[in-house]
Amino acid sequence: MTAHADPSAAIVVIGDEVLSGRVNDINSLFLCRRLHDLGVAVRRVVVVPDEVALIARDVADCAAGYTHVITSGGVGPTHDDVTMQGVAAAFAMGMRRHPVAERAIRDFYGSDMAEAALRMADVPDGAELILSPEMRFPVVRVRNVWVFPGSPHLLRKKFDMVAGRFASTPYRTATLALNTGEPEIAPFLGDVQRRFPDVAIGSYPQEPGATVRLVITLKGKDPERVAACHRELAAGLGRWLAPEGTGGAA
Amino acid sequence: MTAHADPSAAIVVIGDEVLSGRVNDINSLFLCRRLHDLGVAVRRVVVVPDEVALIARDVADCAAGYTHVITSGGVGPTHDDVTMQGVAAAFAMGMRRHPVAERAIRDFYGSDMAEAALRMADVPDGAELILSPEMRFPVVRVRNVWVFPGSPHLLRKKFDMVAGRFASTPYRTATLALNTGEPEIAPFLGDVQRRFPDVAIGSYPQEPGATVRLVITLKGKDPERVAACHRELAAGLGRWLAPEGTGGAA
């Protein structure tokens, strides 16, 4: 509901196995949390099938609309791994076998390497490869698009390798735990939100059985403003404040 | 990688709390699984912020491209609940206070209802309300878009209420558990995939520590074709077959 300070990010998850519900995508949750902690606003997550044209469409759309794009999945050597082709198509690039990636793959597999392994060295011809001593394979970046593997443990390692490049002014957050329903406080909340357009106020009813009925969240980049907004909410909502009370900027 | 039989579906998750990683979206996983079990191909999941224009853009895009669209979240009475306005904007509809929804809300809250609760009775003017004796509030449908709440237990209840309307020819699936890396079998897999364009073959390396190295999945609507494809894969990959062996169509 509020203006977001730059930088922004979009996540493109590639995988039929996510869309069929066979695999629970834990990568986008990890990336949303880590990017939030780095002060980056994730504004879009999209899950698409293993199809070049569909990947290309969303990667192009996201690359034009957000500061950073991170893709997850579709980077192996089999027929259903088409993310590199999708990213190349998004930027109307060709593909090339990258000598640095080829060497890393040959070193890893050794003399009994199956030739198809080298398919993983084929990248968009505008790709930059980022090497690190801790990782066998380089991180692949094409303009503002970072191509990460679908394997959660590899994705985390690779993200940590380059996370410093995303760091921005951190968010200041705060919460209020309330024992009320939403309708009773909706007009007041809306009024405070209008006066604090630079602080995002969220209202989240808790599932039955939770210790409080409603959690109000605040998030912004200016600590003074978040604290001022939090004080105003706490004053106006005091009669419903749960014993858990307030957290964060109070 | 393969042609998909109709019907298709897209899921639009609305929520800043998902994009910031504060809340783990379990609704899209539930919907992907249930729709797959009903024979519906989920072809797209997208998570968007609590902003009318962004919701409208994705809802319009998905409504035009897929048989069914399901939205999750953003349907409460507070300022950050703007899904109904987003869906209305997607179809260039206005909003109306629906008398059936209003009555359900008044009955639920009784005499001490806060006026803001009635905001939940405001729906796009082309909305159809579907009532059921088990549910307090109706399910809201606008053309091919089903508007579900973000609360996981309510979403599940409401989905179950209308699930029969989505049912199609079920998928036949099968798996092979292998002890090999992908490069060794990639050319063979690609060859079989070309000869079975109506069976989606997936190849999924397992995380370190799993009992097998690689799982091959098959999925299609024609049981004979899935079984034939499975036989061919099992014959060609026999030397790598794990003790867990084959599942499904064998």
JSON list of N, CA and C in Angstrom, two decimals, chain A residues 82-154:
[
{"chain": "A", "resi": 82, "resn": "VAL", "atom": "N", "xyz": [15.85, -25.97, -18.91]},
{"chain": "A", "resi": 82, "resn": "VAL", "atom": "CA", "xyz": [15.88, -25.02, -20.03]},
{"chain": "A", "resi": 82, "resn": "VAL", "atom": "C", "xyz": [15.94, -23.56, -19.57]},
{"chain": "A", "resi": 83, "resn": "THR", "atom": "N", "xyz": [16.34, -23.35, -18.31]},
{"chain": "A", "resi": 83, "resn": "THR", "atom": "CA", "xyz": [16.37, -21.98, -17.80]},
{"chain": "A", "resi": 83, "resn": "THR", "atom": "C", "xyz": [17.37, -21.11, -18.55]},
{"chain": "A", "resi": 84, "resn": "MET", "atom": "N", "xyz": [18.57, -21.63, -18.85]},
{"chain": "A", "resi": 84, "resn": "MET", "atom": "CA", "xyz": [19.56, -20.82, -19.55]},
{"chain": "A", "resi": 84, "resn": "MET", "atom": "C", "xyz": [19.03, -20.37, -20.92]},
{"chain": "A", "resi": 85, "resn": "GLN", "atom": "N", "xyz": [18.37, -21.28, -21.62]},
{"chain": "A", "resi": 85, "resn": "GLN", "atom": "CA", "xyz": [17.78, -20.92, -22.91]},
{"chain": "A", "resi": 85, "resn": "GLN", "atom": "C", "xyz": [16.69, -19.86, -22.73]},
{"chain": "A", "resi": 86, "resn": "GLY", "atom": "N", "xyz": [15.91, -20.02, -21.65]},
{"chain": "A", "resi": 86, "resn": "GLY", "atom": "CA", "xyz": [14.85, -19.04, -21.38]},
{"chain": "A", "resi": 86, "resn": "GLY", "atom": "C", "xyz": [15.41, -17.66, -21.11]},
{"chain": "A", "resi": 87, "resn": "VAL", "atom": "N", "xyz": [16.48, -17.60, -20.31]},
{"chain": "A", "resi": 87, "resn": "VAL", "atom": "CA", "xyz": [17.10, -16.30, -19.99]},
{"chain": "A", "resi": 87, "resn": "VAL", "atom": "C", "xyz": [17.72, -15.70, -21.25]},
{"chain": "A", "resi": 88, "resn": "ALA", "atom": "N", "xyz": [18.39, -16.53, -22.05]},
{"chain": "A", "resi": 88, "resn": "ALA", "atom": "CA", "xyz": [18.95, -16.04, -23.31]},
{"chain": "A", "resi": 88, "resn": "ALA", "atom": "C", "xyz": [17.85, -15.46, -24.20]},
{"chain": "A", "resi": 89, "resn": "ALA", "atom": "N", "xyz": [16.75, -16.18, -24.32]},
{"chain": "A", "resi": 89, "resn": "ALA", "atom": "CA", "xyz": [15.65, -15.71, -25.16]},
{"chain": "A", "resi": 89, "resn": "ALA", "atom": "C", "xyz": [15.05, -14.40, -24.62]},
{"chain": "A", "resi": 90, "resn": "ALA", "atom": "N", "xyz": [15.03, -14.26, -23.29]},
{"chain": "A", "resi": 90, "resn": "ALA", "atom": "CA", "xyz": [14.48, -13.03, -22.68]},
{"chain": "A", "resi": 90, "resn": "ALA", "atom": "C", "xyz": [15.23, -11.80, -23.18]},
{"chain": "A", "resi": 91, "resn": "PHE", "atom": "N", "xyz": [16.54, -11.96, -23.42]},
{"chain": "A", "resi": 91, "resn": "PHE", "atom": "CA", "xyz": [17.37, -10.83, -23.84]},
{"chain": "A", "resi": 91, "resn": "PHE", "atom": "C", "xyz": [17.78, -10.94, -25.31]},
{"chain": "A", "resi": 92, "resn": "ALA", "atom": "N", "xyz": [17.13, -11.81, -26.07]},
{"chain": "A", "resi": 92, "resn": "ALA", "atom": "CA", "xyz": [17.48, -12.03, -27.47]},
{"chain": "A", "resi": 92, "resn": "ALA", "atom": "C", "xyz": [18.96, -12.32, -27.64]},
{"chain": "A", "resi": 93, "resn": "MET", "atom": "N", "xyz": [19.51, -13.08, -26.73]},
{"chain": "A", "resi": 93, "resn": "MET", "atom": "CA", "xyz": [20.92, -13.49, -26.83]},
{"chain": "A", "resi": 93, "resn": "MET", "atom": "C", "xyz": [21.01, -14.89, -27.40]},
{"chain": "A", "resi": 94, "resn": "GLY", "atom": "N", "xyz": [22.19, -15.23, -27.94]},
{"chain": "A", "resi": 94, "resn": "GLY", "atom": "CA", "xyz": [22.46, -16.61, -28.30]},
{"chain": "A", "resi": 94, "resn": "GLY", "atom": "C", "xyz": [23.04, -17.34, -27.09]},
{"chain": "A", "resi": 95, "resn": "MET", "atom": "N", "xyz": [23.41, -18.60, -27.31]},
{"chain": "A", "resi": 95, "resn": "MET", "atom": "CA", "xyz": [24.02, -19.39, -26.25]},
{"chain": "A", "resi": 95, "resn": "MET", "atom": "C", "xyz": [25.48, -19.66, -26.64]},
{"chain": "A", "resi": 96, "resn": "ARG", "atom": "N", "xyz": [26.36, -19.77, -25.65]},
{"chain": "A", "resi": 96, "resn": "ARG", "atom": "CA", "xyz": [27.73, -20.17, -25.92]},
{"chain": "A", "resi": 96, "resn": "ARG", "atom": "C", "xyz": [28.17, -21.16, -24.85]},
{"chain": "A", "resi": 97, "resn": "ARG", "atom": "N", "xyz": [29.11, -22.02, -25.23]},
{"chain": "A", "resi": 97, "resn": "ARG", "atom": "CA", "xyz": [29.75, -22.89, -24.23]},
{"chain": "A", "resi": 97, "resn": "ARG", "atom": "C", "xyz": [30.84, -22.08, -23.56]},
{"chain": "A", "resi": 98, "resn": "HIS", "atom": "N", "xyz": [30.71, -21.83, -22.28]},
{"chain": "A", "resi": 98, "resn": "HIS", "atom": "CA", "xyz": [31.65, -20.93, -21.59]},
{"chain": "A", "resi": 98, "resn": "HIS", "atom": "C", "xyz": [32.86, -21.73, -21.11]},
{"chain": "A", "resi": 99, "resn": "PRO", "atom": "N", "xyz": [34.08, -21.31, -21.53]},
{"chain": "A", "resi": 99, "resn": "PRO", "atom": "CA", "xyz": [35.28, -22.10, -21.19]},
{"chain": "A", "resi": 99, "resn": "PRO", "atom": "C", "xyz": [35.50, -22.23, -19.68]},
{"chain": "A", "resi": 100, "resn": "VAL", "atom": "N", "xyz": [35.18, -21.22, -18.90]},
{"chain": "A", "resi": 100, "resn": "VAL", "atom": "CA", "xyz": [35.39, -21.30, -17.45]},
{"chain": "A", "resi": 100, "resn": "VAL", "atom": "C", "xyz": [34.44, -22.34, -16.83]},
{"chain": "A", "resi": 101, "resn": "ALA", "atom": "N", "xyz": [33.20, -22.32, -17.27]},
{"chain": "A", "resi": 101, "resn": "ALA", "atom": "CA", "xyz": [32.24, -23.30, -16.77]},
{"chain": "A", "resi": 101, "resn": "ALA", "atom": "C", "xyz": [32.64, -24.70, -17.26]},
{"chain": "A", "resi": 102, "resn": "GLU", "atom": "N", "xyz": [33.08, -24.81, -18.50]},
{"chain": "A", "resi": 102, "resn": "GLU", "atom": "CA", "xyz": [33.49, -26.11, -19.03]},
{"chain": "A", "resi": 102, "resn": "GLU", "atom": "C", "xyz": [34.63, -26.69, -18.21]},
{"chain": "A", "resi": 103, "resn": "ARG", "atom": "N", "xyz": [35.61, -25.85, -17.86]},
{"chain": "A", "resi": 103, "resn": "ARG", "atom": "CA", "xyz": [36.74, -26.34, -17.08]},
{"chain": "A", "resi": 103, "resn": "ARG", "atom": "C", "xyz": [36.27, -26.82, -15.70]},
{"chain": "A", "resi": 104, "resn": "ALA", "atom": "N", "xyz": [35.38, -26.06, -15.07]},
{"chain": "A", "resi": 104, "resn": "ALA", "atom": "CA", "xyz": [34.87, -26.44, -13.74]},
{"chain": "A", "resi": 104, "resn": "ALA", "atom": "C", "xyz": [34.17, -27.79, -13.81]},
{"chain": "A", "resi": 105, "resn": "ILE", "atom": "N", "xyz": [33.41, -28.01, -14.87]},
{"chain": "A", "resi": 105, "resn": "ILE", "atom": "CA", "xyz": [32.67, -29.27, -15.01]},
{"chain": "A", "resi": 105, "resn": "ILE", "atom": "C", "xyz": [33.63, -30.43, -15.28]},
{"chain": "A", "resi": 106, "resn": "ARG", "atom": "N", "xyz": [34.61, -30.20, -16.17]},
{"chain": "A", "resi": 106, "resn": "ARG", "atom": "CA", "xyz": [35.58, -31.28, -16.46]},
{"chain": "A", "resi": 106, "resn": "ARG", "atom": "C", "xyz": [36.39, -31.63, -15.21]},
{"chain": "A", "resi": 107, "resn": "ASP", "atom": "N", "xyz": [36.77, -30.62, -14.44]},
{"chain": "A", "resi": 107, "resn": "ASP", "atom": "CA", "xyz": [37.52, -30.87, -13.20]},
{"chain": "A", "resi": 107, "resn": "ASP", "atom": "C", "xyz": [36.69, -31.68, -12.21]},
{"chain": "A", "resi": 108, "resn": "PHE", "atom": "N", "xyz": [35.39, -31.36, -12.13]},
{"chain": "A", "resi": 108, "resn": "PHE", "atom": "CA", "xyz": [34.53, -32.03, -11.15]},
{"chain": "A", "resi": 108, "resn": "PHE", "atom": "C", "xyz": [34.31, -33.50, -11.51]},
{"chain": "A", "resi": 109, "resn": "TYR", "atom": "N", "xyz": [33.99, -33.77, -12.79]},
{"chain": "A", "resi": 109, "resn": "TYR", "atom": "CA", "xyz": [33.63, -35.13, -13.18]},
{"chain": "A", "resi": 109, "resn": "TYR", "atom": "C", "xyz": [34.84, -36.01, -13.48]},
{"chain": "A", "resi": 110, "resn": "GLY", "atom": "N", "xyz": [35.96, -35.40, -13.88]},
{"chain": "A", "resi": 110, "resn": "GLY", "atom": "CA", "xyz": [37.15, -36.18, -14.18]},
{"chain": "A", "resi": 110, "resn": "GLY", "atom": "C", "xyz": [37.01, -36.95, -15.48]},
{"chain": "A", "resi": 111, "resn": "SER", "atom": "N", "xyz": [37.80, -38.03, -15.59]},
{"chain": "A", "resi": 111, "resn": "SER", "atom": "CA", "xyz": [37.95, -38.68, -16.88]},
{"chain": "A", "resi": 111, "resn": "SER", "atom": "C", "xyz": [36.71, -39.46, -17.33]},
{"chain": "A", "resi": 112, "resn": "ASP", "atom": "N", "xyz": [35.85, -39.85, -16.38]},
{"chain": "A", "resi": 112, "resn": "ASP", "atom": "CA", "xyz": [34.66, -40.59, -16.83]},
{"chain": "A", "resi": 112, "resn": "ASP", "atom": "C", "xyz": [33.43, -39.68, -16.98]},
{"chain": "A", "resi": 113, "resn": "MET", "atom": "N", "xyz": [33.68, -38.41, -17.29]},
{"chain": "A", "resi": 113, "resn": "MET", "atom": "CA", "xyz": [32.58, -37.47, -17.49]},
{"chain": "A", "resi": 113, "resn": "MET", "atom": "C", "xyz": [31.71, -37.86, -18.68]},
{"chain": "A", "resi": 114, "resn": "ALA", "atom": "N", "xyz": [30.41, -37.91, -18.47]},
{"chain": "A", "resi": 114, "resn": "ALA", "atom": "CA", "xyz": [29.49, -38.09, -19.60]},
{"chain": "A", "resi": 114, "resn": "ALA", "atom": "C", "xyz": [29.41, -36.77, -20.35]},
{"chain": "A", "resi": 115, "resn": "GLU", "atom": "N", "xyz": [29.47, -36.87, -21.68]},
{"chain": "A", "resi": 115, "resn": "GLU", "atom": "CA", "xyz": [29.53, -35.67, -22.52]},
{"chain": "A", "resi": 115, "resn": "GLU", "atom": "C", "xyz": [28.37, -34.69, -22.22]},
{"chain": "A", "resi": 116, "resn": "ALA", "atom": "N", "xyz": [27.20, -35.24, -21.84]},
{"chain": "A", "resi": 116, "resn": "ALA", "atom": "CA", "xyz": [26.03, -34.38, -21.60]},
{"chain": "A", "resi": 116, "resn": "ALA", "atom": "C", "xyz": [26.23, -33.43, -20.44]},
{"chain": "A", "resi": 117, "resn": "ALA", "atom": "N", "xyz": [27.20, -33.72, -19.57]},
{"chain": "A", "resi": 117, "resn": "ALA", "atom": "CA", "xyz": [27.46, -32.82, -18.44]},
{"chain": "A", "resi": 117, "resn": "ALA", "atom": "C", "xyz": [27.83, -31.42, -18.94]},
{"chain": "A", "resi": 118, "resn": "LEU", "atom": "N", "xyz": [28.46, -31.38, -20.12]},
{"chain": "A", "resi": 118, "resn": "LEU", "atom": "CA", "xyz": [28.91, -30.09, -20.64]},
{"chain": "A", "resi": 118, "resn": "LEU", "atom": "C", "xyz": [27.76, -29.17, -21.04]},
{"chain": "A", "resi": 119, "resn": "ARG", "atom": "N", "xyz": [26.56, -29.76, -21.13]},
{"chain": "A", "resi": 119, "resn": "ARG", "atom": "CA", "xyz": [25.40, -28.90, -21.40]},
{"chain": "A", "resi": 119, "resn": "ARG", "atom": "C", "xyz": [25.27, -27.83, -20.31]},
{"chain": "A", "resi": 120, "resn": "MET", "atom": "N", "xyz": [25.77, -28.14, -19.10]},
{"chain": "A", "resi": 120, "resn": "MET", "atom": "CA", "xyz": [25.70, -27.17, -18.02]},
{"chain": "A", "resi": 120, "resn": "MET", "atom": "C", "xyz": [26.70, -26.03, -18.18]},
{"chain": "A", "resi": 121, "resn": "ALA", "atom": "N", "xyz": [27.56, -26.13, -19.20]},
{"chain": "A", "resi": 121, "resn": "ALA", "atom": "CA", "xyz": [28.49, -25.02, -19.49]},
{"chain": "A", "resi": 121, "resn": "ALA", "atom": "C", "xyz": [27.93, -24.09, -20.56]},
{"chain": "A", "resi": 122, "resn": "ASP", "atom": "N", "xyz": [26.75, -24.41, -21.07]},
{"chain": "A", "resi": 122, "resn": "ASP", "atom": "CA", "xyz": [26.13, -23.57, -22.10]},
{"chain": "A", "resi": 122, "resn": "ASP", "atom": "C", "xyz": [25.31, -22.47, -21.43]},
{"chain": "A", "resi": 123, "resn": "VAL", "atom": "N", "xyz": [25.73, -21.22, -21.65]},
{"chain": "A", "resi": 123, "resn": "VAL", "atom": "CA", "xyz": [25.08, -20.08, -20.99]},
{"chain": "A", "resi": 123, "resn": "VAL", "atom": "C", "xyz": [24.76, -19.01, -22.03]},
{"chain": "A", "resi": 124, "resn": "PRO", "atom": "N", "xyz": [23.88, -18.06, -21.69]},
{"chain": "A", "resi": 124, "resn": "PRO", "atom": "CA", "xyz": [23.60, -16.96, -22.62]},
{"chain": "A", "resi": 124, "resn": "PRO", "atom": "C", "xyz": [24.89, -16.22, -22.97]},
{"chain": "A", "resi": 125, "resn": "ASP", "atom": "N", "xyz": [25.01, -15.75, -24.20]},
{"chain": "A", "resi": 125, "resn": "ASP", "atom": "CA", "xyz": [26.32, -15.22, -24.59]},
{"chain": "A", "resi": 125, "resn": "ASP", "atom": "C", "xyz": [26.66, -13.89, -23.93]},
{"chain": "A", "resi": 126, "resn": "GLY", "atom": "N", "xyz": [25.72, -13.29, -23.22]},
{"chain": "A", "resi": 126, "resn": "GLY", "atom": "CA", "xyz": [26.04, -12.10, -22.44]},
{"chain": "A", "resi": 126, "resn": "GLY", "atom": "C", "xyz": [26.25, -12.38, -20.96]},
{"chain": "A", "resi": 127, "resn": "ALA", "atom": "N", "xyz": [26.41, -13.66, -20.60]},
{"chain": "A", "resi": 127, "resn": "ALA", "atom": "CA", "xyz": [26.50, -14.01, -19.18]},
{"chain": "A", "resi": 127, "resn": "ALA", "atom": "C", "xyz": [27.86, -13.63, -18.59]},
{"chain": "A", "resi": 128, "resn": "GLU", "atom": "N", "xyz": [27.83, -13.21, -17.33]},
{"chain": "A", "resi": 128, "resn": "GLU", "atom": "CA", "xyz": [29.05, -13.02, -16.54]},
{"chain": "A", "resi": 128, "resn": "GLU", "atom": "C", "xyz": [29.12, -14.17, -15.55]},
{"chain": "A", "resi": 129, "resn": "LEU", "atom": "N", "xyz": [30.31, -14.79, -15.42]},
{"chain": "A", "resi": 129, "resn": "LEU", "atom": "CA", "xyz": [30.47, -15.90, -14.47]},
{"chain": "A", "resi": 129, "resn": "LEU", "atom": "C", "xyz": [31.25, -15.40, -13.27]},
{"chain": "A", "resi": 130, "resn": "ILE", "atom": "N", "xyz": [30.72, -15.65, -12.09]},
{"chain": "A", "resi": 130, "resn": "ILE", "atom": "CA", "xyz": [31.35, -15.17, -10.85]},
{"chain": "A", "resi": 130, "resn": "ILE", "atom": "C", "xyz": [31.89, -16.37, -10.10]},
{"chain": "A", "resi": 131, "resn": "LEU", "atom": "N", "xyz": [33.20, -16.36, -9.91]},
{"chain": "A", "resi": 131, "resn": "LEU", "atom": "CA", "xyz": [33.87, -17.52, -9.30]},
{"chain": "A", "resi": 131, "resn": "LEU", "atom": "C", "xyz": [34.13, -17.27, -7.83]},
{"chain": "A", "resi": 132, "resn": "SER", "atom": "N", "xyz": [34.16, -18.36, -7.09]},
{"chain": "A", "resi": 132, "resn": "SER", "atom": "CA", "xyz": [34.50, -18.27, -5.67]},
{"chain": "A", "resi": 132, "resn": "SER", "atom": "C", "xyz": [35.23, -19.55, -5.30]},
{"chain": "A", "resi": 133, "resn": "PRO", "atom": "N", "xyz": [36.24, -19.45, -4.40]},
{"chain": "A", "resi": 133, "resn": "PRO", "atom": "CA", "xyz": [36.98, -20.66, -4.04]},
{"chain": "A", "resi": 133, "resn": "PRO", "atom": "C", "xyz": [36.10, -21.71, -3.36]},
{"chain": "A", "resi": 134, "resn": "GLU", "atom": "N", "xyz": [35.02, -21.29, -2.68]},
{"chain": "A", "resi": 134, "resn": "GLU", "atom": "CA", "xyz": [34.20, -22.28, -1.96]},
{"chain": "A", "resi": 134, "resn": "GLU", "atom": "C", "xyz": [33.25, -23.06, -2.86]},
{"chain": "A", "resi": 135, "resn": "MET", "atom": "N", "xyz": [33.03, -22.56, -4.10]},
{"chain": "A", "resi": 135, "resn": "MET", "atom": "CA", "xyz": [32.02, -23.20, -4.94]},
{"chain": "A", "resi": 135, "resn": "MET", "atom": "C", "xyz": [32.68, -23.89, -6.12]},
{"chain": "A", "resi": 136, "resn": "ARG", "atom": "N", "xyz": [32.22, -25.11, -6.41]},
{"chain": "A", "resi": 136, "resn": "ARG", "atom": "CA", "xyz": [32.70, -25.82, -7.59]},
{"chain": "A", "resi": 136, "resn": "ARG", "atom": "C", "xyz": [32.36, -25.08, -8.88]},
{"chain": "A", "resi": 137, "resn": "PHE", "atom": "N", "xyz": [31.09, -24.61, -8.94]},
{"chain": "A", "resi": 137, "resn": "PHE", "atom": "CA", "xyz": [30.62, -24.01, -10.19]},
{"chain": "A", "resi": 137, "resn": "PHE", "atom": "C", "xyz": [30.38, -22.52, -10.00]},
{"chain": "A", "resi": 138, "resn": "PRO", "atom": "N", "xyz": [30.61, -21.74, -11.02]},
{"chain": "A", "resi": 138, "resn": "PRO", "atom": "CA", "xyz": [30.42, -20.30, -10.89]},
{"chain": "A", "resi": 138, "resn": "PRO", "atom": "C", "xyz": [28.93, -19.93, -10.77]},
{"chain": "A", "resi": 139, "resn": "VAL", "atom": "N", "xyz": [28.70, -18.74, -10.22]},
{"chain": "A", "resi": 139, "resn": "VAL", "atom": "CA", "xyz": [27.36, -18.15, -10.26]},
{"chain": "A", "resi": 139, "resn": "VAL", "atom": "C", "xyz": [27.22, -17.45, -11.61]},
{"chain": "A", "resi": 140, "resn": "VAL", "atom": "N", "xyz": [26.07, -17.63, -12.25]},
{"chain": "A", "resi": 140, "resn": "VAL", "atom": "CA", "xyz": [25.85, -17.05, -13.57]},
{"chain": "A", "resi": 140, "resn": "VAL", "atom": "C", "xyz": [24.93, -15.84, -13.46]},
{"chain": "A", "resi": 141, "resn": "ARG", "atom": "N", "xyz": [25.39, -14.72, -14.00]},
{"chain": "A", "resi": 141, "resn": "ARG", "atom": "CA", "xyz": [24.57, -13.52, -14.01]},
{"chain": "A", "resi": 141, "resn": "ARG", "atom": "C", "xyz": [24.42, -13.02, -15.44]},
{"chain": "A", "resi": 142, "resn": "VAL", "atom": "N", "xyz": [23.23, -12.66, -15.83]},
{"chain": "A", "resi": 142, "resn": "VAL", "atom": "CA", "xyz": [22.97, -12.07, -17.14]},
{"chain": "A", "resi": 142, "resn": "VAL", "atom": "C", "xyz": [22.27, -10.74, -16.90]},
{"chain": "A", "resi": 143, "resn": "ARG", "atom": "N", "xyz": [22.98, -9.64, -17.13]},
{"chain": "A", "resi": 143, "resn": "ARG", "atom": "CA", "xyz": [22.49, -8.30, -16.75]},
{"chain": "A", "resi": 143, "resn": "ARG", "atom": "C", "xyz": [22.04, -8.32, -15.29]},
{"chain": "A", "resi": 144, "resn": "ASN", "atom": "N", "xyz": [20.76, -8.00, -15.01]},
{"chain": "A", "resi": 144, "resn": "ASN", "atom": "CA", "xyz": [20.31, -7.98, -13.61]},
{"chain": "A", "resi": 144, "resn": "ASN", "atom": "C", "xyz": [19.64, -9.29, -13.19]},
{"chain": "A", "resi": 145, "resn": "VAL", "atom": "N", "xyz": [19.88, -10.35, -13.94]},
{"chain": "A", "resi": 145, "resn": "VAL", "atom": "CA", "xyz": [19.26, -11.65, -13.64]},
{"chain": "A", "resi": 145, "resn": "VAL", "atom": "C", "xyz": [20.31, -12.62, -13.12]},
{"chain": "A", "resi": 146, "resn": "TRP", "atom": "N", "xyz": [20.08, -13.15, -11.93]},
{"chain": "A", "resi": 146, "resn": "TRP", "atom": "CA", "xyz": [20.97, -14.12, -11.29]},
{"chain": "A", "resi": 146, "resn": "TRP", "atom": "C", "xyz": [20.35, -15.50, -11.42]},
{"chain": "A", "resi": 147, "resn": "VAL", "atom": "N", "xyz": [21.10, -16.41, -12.03]},
{"chain": "A", "resi": 147, "resn": "VAL", "atom": "CA", "xyz": [20.56, -17.75, -12.32]},
{"chain": "A", "resi": 147, "resn": "VAL", "atom": "C", "xyz": [21.05, -18.73, -11.26]},
{"chain": "A", "resi": 148, "resn": "PHE", "atom": "N", "xyz": [20.15, -19.15, -10.38]},
{"chain": "A", "resi": 148, "resn": "PHE", "atom": "CA", "xyz": [20.51, -20.05, -9.29]},
{"chain": "A", "resi": 148, "resn": "PHE", "atom": "C", "xyz": [19.93, -21.44, -9.52]},
{"chain": "A", "resi": 149, "resn": "PRO", "atom": "N", "xyz": [20.57, -22.45, -8.95]},
{"chain": "A", "resi": 149, "resn": "PRO", "atom": "CA", "xyz": [20.04, -23.82, -9.10]},
{"chain": "A", "resi": 149, "resn": "PRO", "atom": "C", "xyz": [18.81, -24.03, -8.23]},
{"chain": "A", "resi": 150, "resn": "GLY", "atom": "N", "xyz": [18.04, -25.09, -8.52]},
{"chain": "A", "resi": 150, "resn": "GLY", "atom": "CA", "xyz": [16.86, -25.41, -7.74]},
{"chain": "A", "resi": 150, "resn": "GLY", "atom": "C", "xyz": [17.17, -26.15, -6.45]},
{"chain": "A", "resi": 151, "resn": "SER", "atom": "N", "xyz": [18.30, -26.82, -6.40]},
{"chain": "A", "resi": 151, "resn": "SER", "atom": "CA", "xyz": [18.69, -27.54, -5.18]},
{"chain": "A", "resi": 151, "resn": "SER", "atom": "C", "xyz": [18.81, -26.56, -4.02]},
{"chain": "A", "resi": 152, "resn": "PRO", "atom": "N", "xyz": [17.99, -26.72, -2.96]},
{"chain": "A", "resi": 152, "resn": "PRO", "atom": "CA", "xyz": [18.01, -25.72, -1.89]},
{"chain": "A", "resi": 152, "resn": "PRO", "atom": "C", "xyz": [19.38, -25.50, -1.27]},
{"chain": "A", "resi": 153, "resn": "HIS", "atom": "N", "xyz": [20.18, -26.58, -1.08]},
{"chain": "A", "resi": 153, "resn": "HIS", "atom": "CA", "xyz": [21.46, -26.33, -0.41]},
{"chain": "A", "resi": 153, "resn": "HIS", "atom": "C", "xyz": [22.44, -25.61, -1.32]},
{"chain": "A", "resi": 154, "resn": "LEU", "atom": "N", "xyz": [22.39, -25.89, -2.61]},
{"chain": "A", "resi": 154, "resn": "LEU", "atom": "CA", "xyz": [23.25, -25.15, -3.54]},
{"chain": "A", "resi": 154, "resn": "LEU", "atom": "C", "xyz": [22.79, -23.71, -3.73]}
]
